[in-house]
mmCIF file of C-alpha atoms in Angstrom:
data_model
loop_
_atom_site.group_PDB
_atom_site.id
_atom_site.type_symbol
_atom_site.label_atom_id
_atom_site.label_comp_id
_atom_site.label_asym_id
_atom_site.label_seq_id
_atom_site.Cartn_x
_atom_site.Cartn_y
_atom_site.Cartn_z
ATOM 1 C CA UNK G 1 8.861 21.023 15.416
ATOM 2 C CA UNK G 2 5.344 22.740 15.152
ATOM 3 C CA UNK G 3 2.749 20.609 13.472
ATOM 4 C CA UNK G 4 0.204 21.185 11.172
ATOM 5 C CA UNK G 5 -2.616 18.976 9.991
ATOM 6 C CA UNK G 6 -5.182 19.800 7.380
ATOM 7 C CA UNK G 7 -8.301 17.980 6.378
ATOM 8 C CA UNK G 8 -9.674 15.828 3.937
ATOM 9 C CA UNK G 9 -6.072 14.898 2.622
ATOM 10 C CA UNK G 10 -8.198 14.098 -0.532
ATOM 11 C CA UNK G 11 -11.478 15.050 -1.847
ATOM 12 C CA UNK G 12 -13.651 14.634 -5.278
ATOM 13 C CA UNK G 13 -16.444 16.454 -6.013
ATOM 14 C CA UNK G 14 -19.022 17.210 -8.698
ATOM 15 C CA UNK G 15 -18.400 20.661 -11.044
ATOM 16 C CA UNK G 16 -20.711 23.260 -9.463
ATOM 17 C CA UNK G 17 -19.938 22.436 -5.916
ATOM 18 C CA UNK G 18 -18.281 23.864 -2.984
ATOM 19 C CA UNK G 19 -15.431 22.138 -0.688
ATOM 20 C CA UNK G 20 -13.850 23.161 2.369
ATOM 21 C CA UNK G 21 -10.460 22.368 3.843
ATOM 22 C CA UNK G 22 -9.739 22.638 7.149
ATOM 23 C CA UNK G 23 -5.780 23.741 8.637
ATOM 24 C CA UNK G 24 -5.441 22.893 11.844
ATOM 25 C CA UNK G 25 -2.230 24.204 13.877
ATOM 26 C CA UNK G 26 -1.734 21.417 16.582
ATOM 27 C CA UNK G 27 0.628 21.805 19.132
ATOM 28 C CA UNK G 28 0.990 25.771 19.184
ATOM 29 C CA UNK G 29 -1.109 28.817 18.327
ATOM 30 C CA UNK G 30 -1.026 30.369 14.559
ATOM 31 C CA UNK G 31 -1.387 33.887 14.334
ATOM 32 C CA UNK G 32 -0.812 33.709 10.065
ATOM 33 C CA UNK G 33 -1.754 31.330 8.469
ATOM 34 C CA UNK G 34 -1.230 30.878 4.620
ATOM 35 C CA UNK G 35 -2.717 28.876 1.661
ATOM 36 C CA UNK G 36 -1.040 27.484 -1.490
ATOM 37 C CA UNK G 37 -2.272 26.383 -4.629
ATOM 38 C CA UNK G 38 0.241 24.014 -6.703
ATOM 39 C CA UNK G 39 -0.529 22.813 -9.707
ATOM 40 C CA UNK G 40 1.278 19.608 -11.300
ATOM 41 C CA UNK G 41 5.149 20.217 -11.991
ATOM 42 C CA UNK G 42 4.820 23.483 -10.962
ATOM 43 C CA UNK G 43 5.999 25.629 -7.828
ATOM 44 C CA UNK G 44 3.883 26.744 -4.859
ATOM 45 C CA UNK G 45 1.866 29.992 -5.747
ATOM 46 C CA UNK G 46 0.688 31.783 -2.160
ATOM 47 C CA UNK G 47 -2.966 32.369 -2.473
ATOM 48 C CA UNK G 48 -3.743 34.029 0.369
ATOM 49 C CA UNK G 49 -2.706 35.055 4.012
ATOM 50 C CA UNK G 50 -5.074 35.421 6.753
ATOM 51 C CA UNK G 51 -4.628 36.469 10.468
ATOM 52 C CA UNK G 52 -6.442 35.449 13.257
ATOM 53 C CA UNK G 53 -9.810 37.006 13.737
ATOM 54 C CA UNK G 54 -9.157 39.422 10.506
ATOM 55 C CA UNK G 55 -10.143 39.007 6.682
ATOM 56 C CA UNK G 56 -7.812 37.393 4.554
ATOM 57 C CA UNK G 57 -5.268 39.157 2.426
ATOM 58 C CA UNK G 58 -5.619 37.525 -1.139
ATOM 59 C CA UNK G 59 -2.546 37.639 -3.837
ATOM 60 C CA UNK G 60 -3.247 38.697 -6.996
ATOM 61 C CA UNK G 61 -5.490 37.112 -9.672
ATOM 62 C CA UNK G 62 -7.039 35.126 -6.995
ATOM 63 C CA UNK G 63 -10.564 35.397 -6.470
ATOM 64 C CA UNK G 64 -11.959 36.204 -2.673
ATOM 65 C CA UNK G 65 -15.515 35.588 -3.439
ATOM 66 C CA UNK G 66 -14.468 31.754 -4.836
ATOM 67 C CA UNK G 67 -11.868 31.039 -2.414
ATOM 68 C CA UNK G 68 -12.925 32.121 1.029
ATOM 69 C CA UNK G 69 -11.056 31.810 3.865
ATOM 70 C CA UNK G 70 -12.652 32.116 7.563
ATOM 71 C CA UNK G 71 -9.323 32.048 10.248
ATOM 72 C CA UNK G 72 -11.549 31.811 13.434
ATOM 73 C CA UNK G 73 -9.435 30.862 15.833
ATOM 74 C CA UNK G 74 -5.771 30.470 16.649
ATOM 75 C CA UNK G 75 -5.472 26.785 15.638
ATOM 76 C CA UNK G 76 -7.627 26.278 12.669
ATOM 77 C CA UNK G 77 -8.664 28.164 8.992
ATOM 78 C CA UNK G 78 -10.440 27.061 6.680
ATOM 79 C CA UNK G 79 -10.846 27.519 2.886
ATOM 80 C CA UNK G 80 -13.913 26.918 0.976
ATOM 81 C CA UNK G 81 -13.864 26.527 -3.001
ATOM 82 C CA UNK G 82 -17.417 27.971 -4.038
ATOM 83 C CA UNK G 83 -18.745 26.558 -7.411
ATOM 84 C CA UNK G 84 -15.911 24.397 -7.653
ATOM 85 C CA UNK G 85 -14.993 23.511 -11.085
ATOM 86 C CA UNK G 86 -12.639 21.193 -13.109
ATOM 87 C CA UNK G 87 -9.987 24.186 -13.366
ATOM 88 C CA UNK G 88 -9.909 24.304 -9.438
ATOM 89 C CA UNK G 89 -8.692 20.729 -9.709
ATOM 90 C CA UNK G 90 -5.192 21.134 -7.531
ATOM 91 C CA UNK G 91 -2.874 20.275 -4.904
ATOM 92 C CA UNK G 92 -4.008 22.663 -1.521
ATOM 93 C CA UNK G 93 -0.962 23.144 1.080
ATOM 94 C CA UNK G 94 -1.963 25.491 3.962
ATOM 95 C CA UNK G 95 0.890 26.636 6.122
ATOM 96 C CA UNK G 96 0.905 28.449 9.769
ATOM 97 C CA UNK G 97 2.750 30.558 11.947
ATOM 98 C CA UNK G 98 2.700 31.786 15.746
ATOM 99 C CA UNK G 99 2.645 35.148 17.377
ATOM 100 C CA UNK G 100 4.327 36.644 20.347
ATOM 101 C CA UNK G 101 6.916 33.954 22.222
ATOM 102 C CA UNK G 102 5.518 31.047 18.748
ATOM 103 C CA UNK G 103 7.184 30.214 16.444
ATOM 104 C CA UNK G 104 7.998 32.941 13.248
ATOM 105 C CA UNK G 105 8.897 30.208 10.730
ATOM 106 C CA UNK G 106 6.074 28.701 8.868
ATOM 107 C CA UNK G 107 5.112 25.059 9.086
ATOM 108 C CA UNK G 108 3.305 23.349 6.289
ATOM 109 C CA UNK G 109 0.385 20.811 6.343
ATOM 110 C CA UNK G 110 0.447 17.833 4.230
ATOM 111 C CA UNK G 111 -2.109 19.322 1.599
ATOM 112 C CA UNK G 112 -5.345 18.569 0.324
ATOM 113 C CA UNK G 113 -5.499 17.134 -3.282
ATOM 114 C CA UNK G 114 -8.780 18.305 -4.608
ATOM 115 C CA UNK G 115 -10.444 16.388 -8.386
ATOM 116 C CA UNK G 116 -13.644 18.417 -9.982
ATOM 117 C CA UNK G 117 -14.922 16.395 -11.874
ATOM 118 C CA UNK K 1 12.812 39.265 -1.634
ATOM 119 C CA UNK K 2 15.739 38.266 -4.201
ATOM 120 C CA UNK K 3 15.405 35.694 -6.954
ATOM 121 C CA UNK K 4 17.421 32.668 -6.620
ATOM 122 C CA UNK K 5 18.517 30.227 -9.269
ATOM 123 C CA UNK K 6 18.810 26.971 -9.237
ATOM 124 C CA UNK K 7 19.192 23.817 -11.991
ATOM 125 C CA UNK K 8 16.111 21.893 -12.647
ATOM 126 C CA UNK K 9 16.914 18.586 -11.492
ATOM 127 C CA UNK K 10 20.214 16.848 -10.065
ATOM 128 C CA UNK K 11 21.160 12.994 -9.453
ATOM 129 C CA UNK K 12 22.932 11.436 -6.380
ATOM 130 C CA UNK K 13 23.792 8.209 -5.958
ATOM 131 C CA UNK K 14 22.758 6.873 -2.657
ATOM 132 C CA UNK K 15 25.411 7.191 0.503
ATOM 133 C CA UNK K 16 26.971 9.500 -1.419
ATOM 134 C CA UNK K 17 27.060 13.162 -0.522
ATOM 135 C CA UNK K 18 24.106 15.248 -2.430
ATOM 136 C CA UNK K 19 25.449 19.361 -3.038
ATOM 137 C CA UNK K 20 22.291 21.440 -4.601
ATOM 138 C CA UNK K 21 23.719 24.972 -5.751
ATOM 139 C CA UNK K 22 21.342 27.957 -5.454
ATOM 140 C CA UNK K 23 22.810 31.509 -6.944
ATOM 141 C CA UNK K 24 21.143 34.511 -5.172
ATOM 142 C CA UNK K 25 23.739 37.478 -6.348
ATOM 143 C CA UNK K 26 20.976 40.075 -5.536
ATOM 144 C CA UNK K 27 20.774 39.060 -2.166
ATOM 145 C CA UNK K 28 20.375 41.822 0.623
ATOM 146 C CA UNK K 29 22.326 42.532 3.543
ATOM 147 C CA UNK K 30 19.420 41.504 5.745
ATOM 148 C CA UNK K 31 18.155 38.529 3.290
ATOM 149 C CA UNK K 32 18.729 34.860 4.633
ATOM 150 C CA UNK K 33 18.618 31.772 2.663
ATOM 151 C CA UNK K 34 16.252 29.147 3.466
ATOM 152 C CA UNK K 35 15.878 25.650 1.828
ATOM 153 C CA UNK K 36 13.006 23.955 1.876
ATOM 154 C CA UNK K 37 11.960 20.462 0.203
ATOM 155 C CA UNK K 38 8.793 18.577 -1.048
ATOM 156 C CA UNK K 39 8.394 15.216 -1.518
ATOM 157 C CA UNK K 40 5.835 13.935 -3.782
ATOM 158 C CA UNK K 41 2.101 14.968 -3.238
ATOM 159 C CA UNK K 42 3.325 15.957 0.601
ATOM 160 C CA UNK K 43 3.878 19.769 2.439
ATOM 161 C CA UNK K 44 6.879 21.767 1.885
ATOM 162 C CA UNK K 45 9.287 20.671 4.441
ATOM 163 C CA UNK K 46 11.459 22.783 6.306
ATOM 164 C CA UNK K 47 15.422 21.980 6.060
ATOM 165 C CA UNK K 48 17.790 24.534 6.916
ATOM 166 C CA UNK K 49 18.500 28.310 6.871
ATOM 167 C CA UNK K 50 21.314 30.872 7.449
ATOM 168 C CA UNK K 51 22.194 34.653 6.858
ATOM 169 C CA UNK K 52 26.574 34.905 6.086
ATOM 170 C CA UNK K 53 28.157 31.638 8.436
ATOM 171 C CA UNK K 54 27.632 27.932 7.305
ATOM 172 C CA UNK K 55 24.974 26.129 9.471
ATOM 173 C CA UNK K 56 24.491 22.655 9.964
ATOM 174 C CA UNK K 57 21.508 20.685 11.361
ATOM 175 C CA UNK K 58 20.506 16.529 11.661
ATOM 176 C CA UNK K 59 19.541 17.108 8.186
ATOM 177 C CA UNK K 60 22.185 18.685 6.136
ATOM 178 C CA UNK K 61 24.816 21.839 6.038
ATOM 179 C CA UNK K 62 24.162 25.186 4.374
ATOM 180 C CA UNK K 63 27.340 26.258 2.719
ATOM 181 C CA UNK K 64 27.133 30.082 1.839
ATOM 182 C CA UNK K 65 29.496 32.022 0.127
ATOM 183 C CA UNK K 66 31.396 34.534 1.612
ATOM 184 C CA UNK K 67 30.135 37.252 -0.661
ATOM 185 C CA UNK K 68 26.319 35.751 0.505
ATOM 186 C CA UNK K 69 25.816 35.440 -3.678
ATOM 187 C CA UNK K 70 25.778 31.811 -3.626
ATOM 188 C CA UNK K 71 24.993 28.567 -1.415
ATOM 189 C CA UNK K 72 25.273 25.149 -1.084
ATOM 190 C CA UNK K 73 22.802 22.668 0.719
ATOM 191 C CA UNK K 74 24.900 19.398 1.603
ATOM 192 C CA UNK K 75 22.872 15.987 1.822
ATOM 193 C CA UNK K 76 25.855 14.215 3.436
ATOM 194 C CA UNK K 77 25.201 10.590 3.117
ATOM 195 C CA UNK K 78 21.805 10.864 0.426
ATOM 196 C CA UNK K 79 19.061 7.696 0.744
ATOM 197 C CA UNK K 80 16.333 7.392 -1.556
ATOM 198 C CA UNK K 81 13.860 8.958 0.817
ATOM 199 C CA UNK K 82 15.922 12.362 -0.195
ATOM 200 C CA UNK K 83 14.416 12.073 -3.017
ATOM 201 C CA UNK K 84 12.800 15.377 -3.449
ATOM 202 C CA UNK K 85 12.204 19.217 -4.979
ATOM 203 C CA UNK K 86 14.644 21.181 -3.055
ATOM 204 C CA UNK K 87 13.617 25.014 -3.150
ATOM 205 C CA UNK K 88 16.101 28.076 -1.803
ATOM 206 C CA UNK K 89 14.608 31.094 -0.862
ATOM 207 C CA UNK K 90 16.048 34.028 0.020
ATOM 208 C CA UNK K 91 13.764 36.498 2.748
ATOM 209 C CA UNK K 92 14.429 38.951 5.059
ATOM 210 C CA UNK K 93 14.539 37.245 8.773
ATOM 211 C CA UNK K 94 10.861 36.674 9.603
ATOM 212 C CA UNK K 95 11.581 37.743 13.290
ATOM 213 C CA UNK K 96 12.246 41.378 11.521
ATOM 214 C CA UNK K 97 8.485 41.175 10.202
ATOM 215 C CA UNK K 98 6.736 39.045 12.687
ATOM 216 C CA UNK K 99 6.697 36.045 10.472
ATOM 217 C CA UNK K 100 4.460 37.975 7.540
ATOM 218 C CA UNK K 101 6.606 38.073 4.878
ATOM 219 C CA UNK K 102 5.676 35.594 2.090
ATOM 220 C CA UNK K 103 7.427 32.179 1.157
ATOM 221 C CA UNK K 104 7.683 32.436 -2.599
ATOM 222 C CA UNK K 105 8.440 29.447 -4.195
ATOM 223 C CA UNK K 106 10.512 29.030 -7.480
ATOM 224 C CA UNK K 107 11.077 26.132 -9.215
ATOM 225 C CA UNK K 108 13.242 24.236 -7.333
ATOM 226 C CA UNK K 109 15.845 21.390 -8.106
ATOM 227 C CA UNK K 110 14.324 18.007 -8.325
ATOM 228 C CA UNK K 111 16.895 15.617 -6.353
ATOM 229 C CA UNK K 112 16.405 12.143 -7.472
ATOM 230 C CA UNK K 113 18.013 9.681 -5.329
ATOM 231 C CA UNK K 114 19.597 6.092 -7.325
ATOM 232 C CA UNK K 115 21.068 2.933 -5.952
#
């Protein structure tokens, strides 16, 4: 199956800062790729989608201008918490999906569990 | 995409067979059901899906009712690495969309796994 990497697995970081996370598809091309926020015992809430080379399409509540979310290329996106503070402390999952003759399921990374301290 | 149901949290012994009921009775002719899983502080994993027939895969069997308002996913022979939130989802066939349509999560069943 298709796999997908992000990176740091784990960060910690000071209230005020920003942190990025990268999503990296590795062994085929992502045309979508999506992020998840998951707080502790709950679900997976979709926080945004972004396609390749286009702005991201963010869900509702979430904001664009904290949480922003570059999709450069075909393998890798990238989301950057701005200012991050203690309430941004959560478990990131990206997830990504290929185009034309790819694959149309999505594929999850591993996630990125982020501590503001 | 319809809302499934599922209970909170199931137990299995281990080697035994592990059945996790999901109730979708507002499912839509072109909805499948998909089952997904997570493991503790890892990525949704991907287990199974299927649209009307049963399906079966190295991981497990999708039972699905012949009125589509109702599945089963079958663990047959559980070990404690099952251990696990097991999510359904119902959505229409991503290859109808071009993959776009949105995952969305509910709660899940938590699967826990005992000698």
């Amino acid at each position: 199956g298709a796999v997908v990497s992000q990176h740091p697995s784990w960060v910690i970081c000071k209230s005020g800062t920003s942190v990025k996370i990268e999503c990296r598809s590795l062994d085929f091309q992502a045309t979508t790729m999506f992020w998840y926020r998951q707080f502790p015992k709950q679900s997976l809430m979709l926080m945004a989608t972004s396609n390749e080379g286009s702005k991201a399409t963010y869900e509702q509540g979430v904001e664009k201008d904290k949480f922003l979310i570059n999709h450069a290329s075909l393998t890798l996106s990238t989301l950057t918490v701005t200012s991050a503070h203690p309430e941004d402390s959560s478990f990131y999952i990206c997830s990504a999906r290929g185009g034309a003759g790819g694959y149309n399921e999505q594929f999850f990374g591993p996630g990125t569990r982020l501590t503001v301290l | 995409d319809a809302k499934t149901t599922q209970p909170p949290s199931m137990d299995c012994a281990e080697g035994r067979a592990a059945n996790l009921p999901c109730n979708h009775s507002t499912i839509s002719g072109n909805e499948y059901v998909y089952w997904y899983r997570q493991i503790h502080s890892q990525g949704p994993q991907y287990i199974i899906h299927g649209l009307k027939n049963n399906e079966t895969n190295e991981m497990a069997s999708l039972i699905i009712t012949e009125d589509r308002k109702s599945s089963t996913l079958i663990l047959p022979h559980a070990t404690l690495r099952d251990t696990a939130v097991y999510y359904c989802i119902v959505r229409v066939d991503p290859a109808l969309t071009g993959g776009g349509n949105k995952l969305t999560f509910g709660t899940g069943t938590q699967l826990k796994v005992e000698l």
